[in-house]
Amino acid sequence: MIPKIILGKGSSRRLIAYLFGKGTANEHVDPHLVASWNDFAPDPGRSPHRGRKEVEDQLAAQLDQPVAMLGSRAPKTTIWHCPVRAAPEDPILTDAQWAQIARRIVAAAGIAPDGDVEACRWVAVRHADDHIHIAGTLVRQDGRRARRDHDIRAVQREARRIEVDYGLRRLKAGDGTAAKRPTSKEHFKAARLGQDATSREILRTRVRRAVAAASTETEFFALLEAQGVTVRPKTGPSGDALGYSVALPGETNKHGEPVWFSGSTLSGDLSLPKVRERLNASAPQGVPRPSGNPWHEATAAAERIPDHLTRGSEQVAQGQLAALGGALDLLSVTAPDTIQADVKRASAAFERATRSRIAADHASARVLRRSIQAIWNDPARRADDTGLAMLLDAMLIAVAYGMHWHRTRRHAQQEAAAQQALLHLQAAAAEAAGPALDSLAHRSPAPQHQQRYAHHLRQAAPEHVERILADPAWAALTAALVEAEAKGHNPRTLLDRALGQRSLDDARSPARALTWRIKRLGDHHAPSPRAQAALARSTARRPAPKDDTPRTGPTPPTAPTARRR
């Protein structure tokens, strides 16, 4: 159940006319009162012997009477409006149930506390099965102003209790960092224009992509314009930019003016100061842009995210999750058509998991951001199917650990967002891995070579060898080892290094995980025989790092797992 408080000025007459009218798209059906401050307020929807407008005038006059009695001493903000909407899958509530819900909401908000006969006047109007509108004034009947301390939070808390009491869909408690939802008017306008999303949502997505792809403020604004976004900077007396607003071309209000959204209105982390903070933290500052394969660099950075989440500071962890969200934002554009829809859904869902009350250390994720930017800036590199499959595989584990990290901090909305993103990312990763692994499997070596690799695995990883040999990706792993050996690498040493990078405990497909690691390691310049011998001795003495996440994986059995397929 979603309540949303809206404040207004002046008389309540215009609001009453809207609530009992046909609506902006004729969506209002049988508007009528279900409750009021005195339980016998005039009802324009149930007065067959009087004109509707006449009854609306009477109702608005009664609502406004305490405000009118104050005259010039009345506050500027006088209207309190709160739509309360149930979820589509919720049962249809009766008028009596909605009436009780309305009384609980106004009591929680401080508009009409229980038993207070001098409280503010209010009415609850129902004109659809799934929601009501509560309209009230902010002056009590005794002339005092309503005490609505933190009414938004109080109403949300009461809504969570109502969900339990009425068996409704239970929403996750928020922490105040969620992006603002589109209004009902914005949804109706999007439907009228034939858009799949509202202008607010379209602009938020494009701004997030520009932030993820940009290295400088100038580049950020250029990328916005390249995506067809109209930008209006806000400058101070000195000429310096203080903020910005964005609009979609052709999107106008009733006066024919562009509909502007400031960055902070789209999302708290998209204000210009926040954008600058991220761009400055990602500037080179002695860290050169990766010179090797950016897919490998990005995958290695993504594989380090679970370690940051389990061992790093909260600020570093939050910065890693923000960078992971930015990487998904750009991959949703560069991914091939076969998986693009799933990656877009994962990106949209994970957006909520990139913010919390914890300040993000963006500098800690500089390598991931710059690697993804290198892929974005070079269209020729985007067609690397194997690189994409490797990166998505690493992102799966990172998102699962992000979900676990949010759960342990009771970030309910962020946890749910990461869980939803995980489902879409699993589908994309499975689809992306198939062709790459099949291509490798067709080049698998003769049985004697496979037996040689299996023998070494039994010595190096006895606890995983049976799973690896039974894994459908085993043929692809042997092909990757053959390719690396042809480049001068020692396959035994390479396997030891791959096994030592990270534990395979949470890998659903351990052979697939090792295949991607071998592919990355094999693309590096092969060391000399003496260096290989020294490296083998060093690797043999170093155990694989273990995570402090429970052995059952990054999520409990009730949550979807991110183990690699």
Coordinates of C-alpha atoms in Angstrom, one line a residue:
M1 CA 0.0 0.0 0.0
I2 CA 1.4 3.3 -1.1
P3 CA 0.4 6.6 0.5
K4 CA 1.7 9.8 -0.9
I5 CA 1.3 13.2 0.8
I6 CA 0.8 16.3 -1.4
L7 CA 0.5 19.8 0.1
G8 CA -1.4 22.7 -1.5
K9 CA -2.5 26.3 -1.1
G10 CA -5.8 28.1 -1.2
S11 CA -9.3 26.6 -1.2
S12 CA -10.1 22.9 -1.4
R13 CA -12.7 23.5 -4.1
R14 CA -10.5 22.7 -7.0
L15 CA -9.3 19.4 -5.4
I16 CA -12.9 18.4 -4.6
A17 CA -13.9 19.0 -8.2
Y18 CA -11.1 16.8 -9.5
L19 CA -11.9 14.0 -7.0
F20 CA -15.6 13.9 -8.0
G21 CA -15.0 14.6 -11.7
K22 CA -14.2 12.2 -14.6
G23 CA -10.5 12.4 -14.2
T24 CA -7.9 13.4 -16.8
A25 CA -8.5 10.3 -18.8
N26 CA -12.1 9.4 -17.7
E27 CA -10.6 7.0 -15.2
H28 CA -12.8 8.0 -12.2
V29 CA -15.6 5.5 -11.7
D30 CA -18.5 6.1 -9.3
P31 CA -16.7 8.8 -7.1
H32 CA -18.2 8.9 -3.6
L33 CA -17.3 9.5 0.1
V34 CA -16.3 6.5 2.2
A35 CA -15.4 8.5 5.4
S36 CA -15.2 12.1 6.7
W37 CA -14.3 14.0 9.8
N38 CA -17.9 13.8 11.2
D39 CA -19.2 10.9 9.2
F40 CA -22.1 13.0 7.7
A41 CA -20.4 15.4 5.4
P42 CA -22.3 16.1 2.1
D43 CA -21.5 13.6 -0.6
P44 CA -21.5 14.9 -4.2
G45 CA -21.5 11.3 -5.4
R46 CA -24.6 10.2 -3.4
S47 CA -26.9 13.2 -3.7
P48 CA -29.3 12.3 -6.6
H49 CA -31.8 15.2 -5.8
R50 CA -29.2 18.0 -5.9
G51 CA -26.7 19.1 -8.5
R52 CA -23.2 17.7 -8.1
K53 CA -21.5 21.1 -8.3
E54 CA -23.8 22.5 -5.7
V55 CA -22.9 19.7 -3.3
E56 CA -19.2 20.1 -4.2
D57 CA -19.5 23.8 -3.2
Q58 CA -21.1 22.9 0.1
L59 CA -18.5 20.2 0.9
A60 CA -15.5 22.5 0.0
A61 CA -17.0 25.3 2.1
Q62 CA -17.3 23.0 5.2
L63 CA -13.8 21.8 4.7
D64 CA -12.4 25.3 4.4
Q65 CA -14.4 26.8 7.2
P66 CA -11.6 26.6 9.9
V67 CA -9.2 28.2 7.5
A68 CA -11.6 30.9 6.5
M69 CA -12.2 31.9 10.1
L70 CA -8.5 32.7 10.5
G71 CA -8.6 35.2 7.7
S72 CA -5.2 36.9 7.1
R73 CA -3.7 34.8 9.9
A74 CA -4.3 31.5 8.0
P75 CA -1.1 29.7 6.9
K76 CA 0.0 29.8 3.3
T77 CA -0.2 26.0 3.0
T78 CA -3.7 24.9 3.8
I79 CA -4.4 21.7 1.8
W80 CA -3.3 18.2 2.8
H81 CA -4.0 15.6 0.1
C82 CA -3.0 11.9 0.4
P83 CA -3.8 9.3 -2.3
V84 CA -3.6 5.8 -0.8
R85 CA -3.2 3.0 -3.4
A86 CA -3.3 -0.8 -3.0
A87 CA -1.1 -3.1 -5.1
P88 CA -2.7 -4.6 -8.3
E89 CA -2.6 -8.1 -6.8
D90 CA -4.3 -7.1 -3.5
P91 CA -8.0 -8.1 -2.9
I92 CA -10.6 -5.4 -3.6
L93 CA -11.4 -3.7 -0.3
T94 CA -14.9 -2.7 0.7
D95 CA -15.9 0.9 1.4
A96 CA -16.0 0.1 5.1
Q97 CA -12.4 -1.2 5.0
W98 CA -11.2 1.9 3.1
A99 CA -13.0 4.1 5.6
Q100 CA -11.1 2.4 8.5
I101 CA -7.8 2.7 6.6
A102 CA -8.4 6.4 6.0
R103 CA -9.0 7.0 9.7
R104 CA -5.8 5.3 10.5
I105 CA -3.9 7.3 8.0
V106 CA -5.1 10.7 9.2
A107 CA -4.5 9.7 12.8
A108 CA -0.9 8.7 12.0
A109 CA -0.3 11.9 10.1
G110 CA -1.6 14.1 13.0
I111 CA -4.4 15.5 10.9
A112 CA -7.1 13.9 13.0
P113 CA -5.7 12.0 16.0
D114 CA -8.1 9.4 17.6
G115 CA -10.6 11.0 19.9
D116 CA -9.7 14.6 19.0
V117 CA -13.0 16.3 18.2
E118 CA -11.3 19.6 17.4
A119 CA -9.0 18.0 14.8
C120 CA -8.7 19.1 11.2
R121 CA -11.6 18.4 8.8
W122 CA -11.0 15.8 6.1
V123 CA -12.8 13.5 3.7
A124 CA -11.9 10.2 2.0
V125 CA -13.1 9.8 -1.7
R126 CA -13.2 6.6 -3.6
H127 CA -13.4 6.6 -7.4
A128 CA -11.6 3.3 -8.2
D129 CA -11.4 -0.2 -6.8
D130 CA -7.7 0.1 -5.8
H131 CA -7.3 3.5 -4.1
I132 CA -8.8 6.4 -2.2
H133 CA -7.9 10.1 -1.9
I134 CA -7.9 11.7 1.5
A135 CA -8.4 15.5 1.3
G136 CA -8.1 17.7 4.4
T137 CA -7.2 21.1 5.6
L138 CA -4.2 22.0 7.9
V139 CA -6.1 24.2 10.3
R140 CA -7.9 22.5 13.2
Q141 CA -11.4 23.4 14.1
D142 CA -10.2 25.2 17.2
G143 CA -8.1 27.5 15.0
R144 CA -4.7 25.9 15.8
R145 CA -2.5 24.4 13.1
A146 CA -2.2 20.7 12.8
R147 CA 0.8 19.0 14.4
R148 CA 2.1 16.8 11.6
D149 CA 5.7 16.1 12.7
H150 CA 7.3 13.8 10.2
D151 CA 3.9 12.9 8.8
I152 CA 5.4 11.2 5.7
R153 CA 7.4 8.7 7.8
A154 CA 4.5 8.2 10.2
V155 CA 2.1 7.5 7.4
Q156 CA 4.5 5.0 5.7
R157 CA 4.9 3.2 9.0
E158 CA 1.1 3.0 9.4
A159 CA 0.8 1.7 5.9
R160 CA 3.2 -1.2 6.7
R161 CA 0.9 -2.1 9.6
I162 CA -2.2 -1.8 7.5
E163 CA -0.7 -4.3 5.0
V164 CA -0.2 -6.8 7.7
D165 CA -3.7 -6.3 9.2
Y166 CA -5.5 -6.6 5.9
G167 CA -3.3 -9.3 4.3
L168 CA -2.1 -6.9 1.5
R169 CA 1.2 -7.0 -0.4
R170 CA 3.9 -6.0 2.1
L171 CA 6.2 -3.3 0.7
K172 CA 9.8 -2.9 1.9
A173 CA 10.6 -0.1 4.3
G174 CA 12.6 2.6 2.8
D175 CA 15.5 4.8 4.0
G176 CA 14.6 8.0 2.1
T177 CA 17.1 7.4 -0.7
A178 CA 14.8 6.0 -3.3
A179 CA 14.2 8.0 -6.5
K180 CA 10.9 9.9 -6.8
R181 CA 8.2 7.8 -8.3
P182 CA 6.3 9.1 -11.4
T183 CA 2.9 10.7 -10.6
S184 CA -0.3 9.3 -11.9
K185 CA -0.5 12.2 -14.3
E186 CA 2.9 11.4 -15.7
H187 CA 1.8 7.8 -16.2
F188 CA -1.4 8.9 -18.0
K189 CA 0.6 11.3 -20.2
A190 CA 3.1 8.5 -21.1
A191 CA 0.2 6.2 -22.1
R192 CA -1.4 9.0 -24.1
L193 CA 1.9 9.6 -25.9
G194 CA 2.5 5.8 -26.5
Q195 CA 5.6 5.8 -24.3
D196 CA 6.6 2.6 -22.4
A197 CA 8.0 4.7 -19.6
T198 CA 7.3 8.2 -18.2
S199 CA 9.5 11.2 -19.2
R200 CA 10.9 11.2 -15.6
E201 CA 12.0 7.5 -16.0
I202 CA 13.4 8.0 -19.5
L203 CA 15.5 11.0 -18.4
R204 CA 16.7 9.3 -15.2
T205 CA 18.0 6.4 -17.3
R206 CA 19.8 8.7 -19.8
V207 CA 21.3 10.8 -17.1
R208 CA 22.6 7.7 -15.3
R209 CA 24.2 6.4 -18.5
A210 CA 25.9 9.8 -19.1
V211 CA 27.3 9.8 -15.5
A212 CA 28.6 6.2 -16.0
A213 CA 30.2 7.0 -19.4
A214 CA 31.7 10.5 -18.7
S215 CA 35.1 11.3 -17.4
T216 CA 34.6 15.1 -17.1
E217 CA 31.7 17.5 -16.5
T218 CA 32.0 18.8 -20.1
E219 CA 31.7 15.2 -21.4
F220 CA 28.8 14.5 -19.1
F221 CA 26.7 17.3 -20.6
A222 CA 27.8 16.4 -24.2
L223 CA 26.7 12.8 -23.6
L224 CA 23.3 14.1 -22.5
E225 CA 22.8 16.1 -25.6
A226 CA 24.0 13.1 -27.7
Q227 CA 21.2 11.1 -26.2
G228 CA 18.6 13.7 -27.4
V229 CA 18.3 15.3 -24.0
T230 CA 17.7 19.1 -23.8
V231 CA 20.0 20.5 -21.0
R232 CA 19.4 23.8 -19.1
P233 CA 22.4 24.7 -16.8
K234 CA 21.7 26.8 -13.7
T235 CA 24.5 29.3 -13.3
G236 CA 25.5 31.6 -10.4
P237 CA 26.5 35.3 -10.7
S238 CA 30.1 34.2 -11.4
G239 CA 28.9 32.1 -14.4
D240 CA 29.8 28.8 -12.7
A241 CA 27.3 26.0 -13.1
L242 CA 25.4 25.4 -9.9
G243 CA 23.0 22.8 -11.2
Y244 CA 21.1 21.6 -14.3
S245 CA 17.7 20.6 -15.6
V246 CA 16.8 18.3 -18.4
A247 CA 13.9 17.8 -20.7
L248 CA 12.8 15.6 -23.6
P249 CA 12.4 17.5 -26.9
G250 CA 8.8 18.0 -27.7
E251 CA 7.7 17.3 -24.1
T252 CA 5.7 20.4 -23.1
N253 CA 3.2 21.6 -20.5
K254 CA -0.1 23.2 -21.3
H255 CA 1.7 26.5 -21.9
G256 CA 3.8 25.0 -24.5
E257 CA 6.9 25.2 -22.3
P258 CA 9.4 22.3 -21.9
V259 CA 8.8 20.0 -18.9
W260 CA 12.0 20.4 -16.9
F261 CA 13.4 18.0 -14.3
S262 CA 16.4 19.0 -12.2
G263 CA 19.0 16.3 -11.6
S264 CA 18.2 16.1 -7.9
T265 CA 14.5 15.6 -8.8
L266 CA 15.3 12.6 -10.9
S267 CA 17.3 11.1 -8.1
G268 CA 19.3 12.3 -5.1
D269 CA 22.6 11.0 -6.6
L270 CA 22.1 12.8 -9.9
S271 CA 22.4 16.4 -8.6
L272 CA 25.3 18.3 -10.1
P273 CA 27.4 18.2 -6.8
K274 CA 26.9 14.4 -6.6
V275 CA 27.8 14.0 -10.3
R276 CA 30.9 16.1 -9.8
E277 CA 31.9 14.1 -6.8
R278 CA 31.7 10.9 -8.8
L279 CA 33.6 12.3 -11.8
N280 CA 36.3 13.7 -9.6
A281 CA 36.7 10.4 -7.8
S282 CA 37.0 8.6 -11.0
A283 CA 39.6 10.9 -12.6
P284 CA 43.0 9.2 -13.4
Q285 CA 45.1 10.8 -10.6
G286 CA 48.0 8.5 -11.3
V287 CA 46.0 5.5 -12.3
P288 CA 46.3 5.2 -16.1
R289 CA 43.4 4.0 -18.2
P290 CA 43.7 0.2 -18.5
S291 CA 46.1 -0.7 -21.4
G292 CA 45.1 -4.4 -21.7
N293 CA 41.8 -6.0 -22.6
P294 CA 39.2 -3.8 -20.9
W295 CA 36.8 -6.8 -20.7
H296 CA 39.4 -8.6 -18.6
E297 CA 40.1 -5.6 -16.5
A298 CA 36.4 -5.0 -15.8
T299 CA 35.9 -8.7 -15.0
A300 CA 38.8 -8.7 -12.6
A301 CA 37.4 -5.6 -10.9
A302 CA 33.9 -7.2 -10.7
E303 CA 35.4 -10.3 -9.2
R304 CA 37.0 -8.2 -6.4
I305 CA 33.6 -6.7 -5.4
P306 CA 32.6 -9.6 -3.1
D307 CA 35.9 -9.2 -1.2
H308 CA 35.3 -5.4 -0.9
L309 CA 31.8 -6.2 0.5
T310 CA 32.9 -8.7 3.0
R311 CA 36.2 -7.2 4.1
G312 CA 36.2 -3.5 3.1
S313 CA 34.7 -0.5 4.8
E314 CA 31.0 0.4 4.3
Q315 CA 32.0 3.4 2.3
V316 CA 34.1 1.3 -0.1
A317 CA 31.3 -1.3 -0.4
Q318 CA 28.8 1.4 -1.3
G319 CA 31.1 2.8 -3.9
Q320 CA 31.6 -0.6 -5.4
L321 CA 27.8 -1.1 -5.7
A322 CA 27.4 2.3 -7.3
A323 CA 30.1 1.5 -9.9
L324 CA 28.5 -1.9 -10.5
G325 CA 25.2 -0.1 -11.2
G326 CA 27.0 2.2 -13.6
A327 CA 28.5 -0.7 -15.4
L328 CA 25.1 -2.3 -15.9
D329 CA 23.7 1.0 -17.2
L330 CA 26.3 1.0 -20.0
L331 CA 26.1 -2.7 -20.7
S332 CA 22.3 -2.3 -21.2
V333 CA 23.2 -0.2 -24.3
T334 CA 26.2 -2.2 -25.7
A335 CA 24.8 -5.7 -25.1
P336 CA 23.7 -7.7 -28.1
D337 CA 20.0 -7.9 -29.0
T338 CA 19.7 -11.5 -27.7
I339 CA 20.3 -10.4 -24.1
Q340 CA 19.8 -6.6 -24.1
A341 CA 16.2 -6.8 -22.7
D342 CA 17.4 -8.8 -19.7
V343 CA 20.4 -6.6 -19.1
K344 CA 18.1 -3.5 -19.3
R345 CA 15.8 -5.0 -16.7
A346 CA 18.7 -5.9 -14.4
S347 CA 20.1 -2.4 -14.7
A348 CA 16.7 -0.8 -14.0
A349 CA 16.1 -3.0 -11.0
F350 CA 19.6 -2.6 -9.5
E351 CA 19.5 1.2 -9.7
R352 CA 17.7 1.1 -6.3
A353 CA 20.5 -1.0 -4.8
T354 CA 23.2 1.6 -5.7
R355 CA 22.2 4.1 -3.0
S356 CA 21.7 4.0 0.8
R357 CA 22.4 6.4 3.7
I358 CA 26.1 5.3 3.6
A359 CA 28.3 7.7 1.7
A360 CA 30.0 6.0 -1.2
D361 CA 33.8 5.9 -1.7
H362 CA 33.7 6.2 -5.5
A363 CA 37.5 6.4 -5.8
S364 CA 37.7 2.7 -4.7
A365 CA 35.9 1.6 -7.9
R366 CA 38.0 3.7 -10.3
V367 CA 39.3 0.6 -12.2
L368 CA 35.8 -0.8 -12.9
R369 CA 34.5 2.5 -14.1
R370 CA 37.4 3.3 -16.4
S371 CA 37.4 -0.3 -17.9
I372 CA 33.7 -0.1 -18.7
Q373 CA 34.3 3.4 -20.2
A374 CA 37.0 2.0 -22.4
I375 CA 34.5 -0.6 -23.8
W376 CA 31.9 2.1 -24.3
N377 CA 34.3 4.4 -26.1
D378 CA 35.5 1.7 -28.5
P379 CA 32.6 0.2 -30.5
A380 CA 35.0 -2.4 -32.0
R381 CA 35.5 -3.9 -28.6
R382 CA 31.8 -4.3 -27.9
A383 CA 31.5 -7.4 -30.1
D384 CA 33.6 -9.5 -27.7
D385 CA 31.1 -12.2 -26.8
T386 CA 33.5 -14.1 -24.6
G387 CA 34.5 -10.9 -22.8
L388 CA 30.8 -10.1 -22.2
A389 CA 30.1 -13.6 -20.9
M390 CA 33.0 -13.4 -18.5
L391 CA 31.9 -10.0 -17.1
L392 CA 28.3 -11.0 -16.7
D393 CA 29.4 -14.2 -14.8
A394 CA 31.5 -12.1 -12.4
M395 CA 28.6 -9.5 -12.0
L396 CA 26.2 -12.3 -11.0
I397 CA 28.3 -13.1 -7.9
A398 CA 28.8 -9.4 -7.2
V399 CA 25.1 -8.7 -7.3
A400 CA 24.4 -11.6 -5.0
Y401 CA 26.9 -10.4 -2.5
G402 CA 25.4 -6.9 -2.8
M403 CA 22.0 -8.4 -1.9
H404 CA 23.6 -10.1 1.1
W405 CA 25.4 -6.9 2.1
H406 CA 22.1 -4.9 2.0
R407 CA 20.3 -7.6 4.0
T408 CA 22.8 -7.6 6.8
R409 CA 22.3 -3.8 7.1
R410 CA 18.5 -4.1 6.9
H411 CA 18.3 -2.1 3.6
A412 CA 15.0 -3.8 2.7
Q413 CA 14.3 -2.0 -0.6
Q414 CA 17.9 -2.3 -1.8
E415 CA 17.9 -6.0 -1.0
A416 CA 14.7 -6.5 -2.9
A417 CA 16.1 -4.5 -5.9
A418 CA 19.3 -6.6 -6.0
Q419 CA 17.2 -9.8 -5.8
Q420 CA 15.1 -8.7 -8.8
A421 CA 18.2 -7.7 -10.7
L422 CA 19.7 -11.1 -10.0
L423 CA 16.9 -12.9 -11.8
H424 CA 17.3 -10.9 -15.0
L425 CA 21.1 -11.1 -14.8
Q426 CA 21.0 -14.9 -14.5
A427 CA 19.0 -15.1 -17.7
A428 CA 21.3 -12.8 -19.5
A429 CA 24.5 -14.5 -18.3
A430 CA 23.2 -18.0 -19.3
E431 CA 22.3 -16.7 -22.8
A432 CA 25.6 -15.0 -23.2
A433 CA 27.7 -17.9 -22.0
G434 CA 26.1 -20.5 -24.3
P435 CA 27.7 -19.5 -27.6
A436 CA 31.1 -18.7 -26.1
L437 CA 31.3 -22.0 -24.3
D438 CA 30.0 -24.0 -27.3
S439 CA 32.7 -22.4 -29.5
L440 CA 35.4 -23.4 -27.0
A441 CA 33.9 -26.9 -26.6
H442 CA 34.2 -27.6 -30.3
R443 CA 38.0 -27.1 -29.9
S444 CA 38.4 -29.4 -26.9
P445 CA 41.6 -31.5 -27.0
A446 CA 42.1 -35.2 -27.3
P447 CA 41.2 -37.4 -24.3
Q448 CA 44.8 -37.9 -23.2
H449 CA 45.1 -34.1 -22.8
Q450 CA 41.9 -34.0 -20.9
Q451 CA 43.1 -36.8 -18.6
R452 CA 46.3 -34.8 -18.0
Y453 CA 44.3 -31.8 -16.9
A454 CA 42.0 -33.9 -14.8
H455 CA 45.0 -35.5 -13.0
H456 CA 46.3 -32.1 -12.0
L457 CA 42.9 -30.9 -10.8
R458 CA 42.7 -34.0 -8.5
Q459 CA 45.9 -32.9 -6.9
A460 CA 45.2 -29.1 -6.8
A461 CA 41.5 -29.1 -6.0
P462 CA 40.4 -32.4 -4.7
E463 CA 37.3 -30.9 -3.0
H464 CA 36.0 -29.6 -6.4
V465 CA 37.3 -32.0 -8.9
E466 CA 34.2 -34.2 -9.2
R467 CA 32.0 -31.2 -9.7
I468 CA 34.4 -29.7 -12.3
L469 CA 34.7 -33.0 -14.3
A470 CA 30.9 -33.4 -14.3
D471 CA 30.3 -29.8 -15.3
P472 CA 29.0 -29.3 -18.9
A473 CA 31.6 -26.6 -19.3
W474 CA 34.5 -29.1 -18.7
A475 CA 35.2 -29.4 -22.4
A476 CA 35.4 -25.6 -22.8
L477 CA 37.8 -25.5 -19.9
T478 CA 40.2 -28.0 -21.5
A479 CA 40.0 -26.0 -24.8
A480 CA 41.0 -22.8 -22.9
L481 CA 43.9 -24.6 -21.3
V482 CA 45.1 -25.9 -24.7
E483 CA 45.0 -22.4 -26.1
A484 CA 46.9 -21.0 -23.2
E485 CA 49.5 -23.8 -23.5
A486 CA 49.9 -22.9 -27.2
K487 CA 50.8 -19.4 -26.2
G488 CA 53.6 -20.6 -24.0
H489 CA 51.9 -21.0 -20.6
N490 CA 52.3 -23.9 -18.3
P491 CA 48.8 -25.3 -17.8
R492 CA 49.5 -26.6 -14.3
T493 CA 50.7 -23.2 -13.2
L494 CA 47.8 -21.5 -14.9
L495 CA 45.3 -23.8 -13.2
D496 CA 47.0 -23.2 -9.8
R497 CA 46.7 -19.4 -10.3
A498 CA 43.1 -19.7 -11.5
L499 CA 42.2 -21.8 -8.4
G500 CA 44.0 -19.4 -6.1
Q501 CA 42.2 -16.3 -7.3
R502 CA 39.0 -17.0 -5.4
S503 CA 37.2 -19.9 -3.9
L504 CA 34.9 -22.0 -6.0
D505 CA 32.5 -22.7 -3.1
D506 CA 29.8 -20.3 -4.4
A507 CA 30.3 -21.2 -8.1
R508 CA 27.3 -23.1 -9.5
S509 CA 29.4 -24.0 -12.6
P510 CA 33.0 -24.3 -11.3
A511 CA 34.3 -25.3 -14.8
R512 CA 32.8 -22.2 -16.3
A513 CA 34.3 -20.0 -13.6
L514 CA 37.7 -21.5 -14.2
T515 CA 37.3 -21.2 -18.0
W516 CA 36.9 -17.5 -17.8
R517 CA 39.9 -17.2 -15.4
I518 CA 42.1 -19.3 -17.7
K519 CA 41.0 -17.2 -20.7
R520 CA 42.0 -14.0 -18.9
L521 CA 45.3 -15.4 -17.6
G522 CA 46.1 -17.0 -20.9
D523 CA 45.9 -13.7 -22.8
H524 CA 48.8 -12.3 -20.7
H525 CA 52.3 -12.6 -21.9
A526 CA 53.7 -16.0 -21.0
P527 CA 56.5 -15.8 -18.4
S528 CA 59.9 -17.4 -18.9
P529 CA 60.5 -21.0 -17.8
R530 CA 62.4 -19.8 -14.7
A531 CA 59.6 -17.3 -13.8
Q532 CA 57.0 -20.0 -14.3
A533 CA 58.9 -22.3 -11.9
A534 CA 59.1 -19.6 -9.3
L535 CA 55.4 -18.7 -9.8
A536 CA 54.4 -22.4 -9.4
R537 CA 56.2 -22.6 -6.1
S538 CA 54.6 -19.4 -4.8
T539 CA 51.1 -20.4 -5.9
A540 CA 51.4 -23.9 -4.3
R541 CA 52.2 -22.3 -0.9
R542 CA 49.3 -19.8 -1.1
P543 CA 45.8 -21.1 -0.2
A544 CA 42.8 -19.9 -2.1
P545 CA 41.1 -16.9 -0.3
K546 CA 38.0 -17.7 1.6
D547 CA 35.0 -15.5 2.1
D548 CA 33.5 -14.9 5.5
T549 CA 30.1 -15.3 4.0
P550 CA 28.3 -18.5 5.2
R551 CA 29.2 -21.7 3.4
T552 CA 25.7 -21.9 2.0
G553 CA 26.6 -19.0 -0.3
P554 CA 25.9 -15.3 -0.3
T555 CA 22.2 -15.7 0.2
P556 CA 20.0 -17.9 2.4
P557 CA 18.1 -20.9 0.8
T558 CA 14.9 -18.8 0.5
A559 CA 16.6 -16.2 -1.8
P560 CA 17.6 -16.9 -5.4
T561 CA 21.2 -18.0 -5.7
A562 CA 23.7 -16.3 -8.0
R563 CA 25.9 -19.4 -8.4
R564 CA 27.2 -19.6 -11.9
R565 CA 25.3 -21.8 -14.2

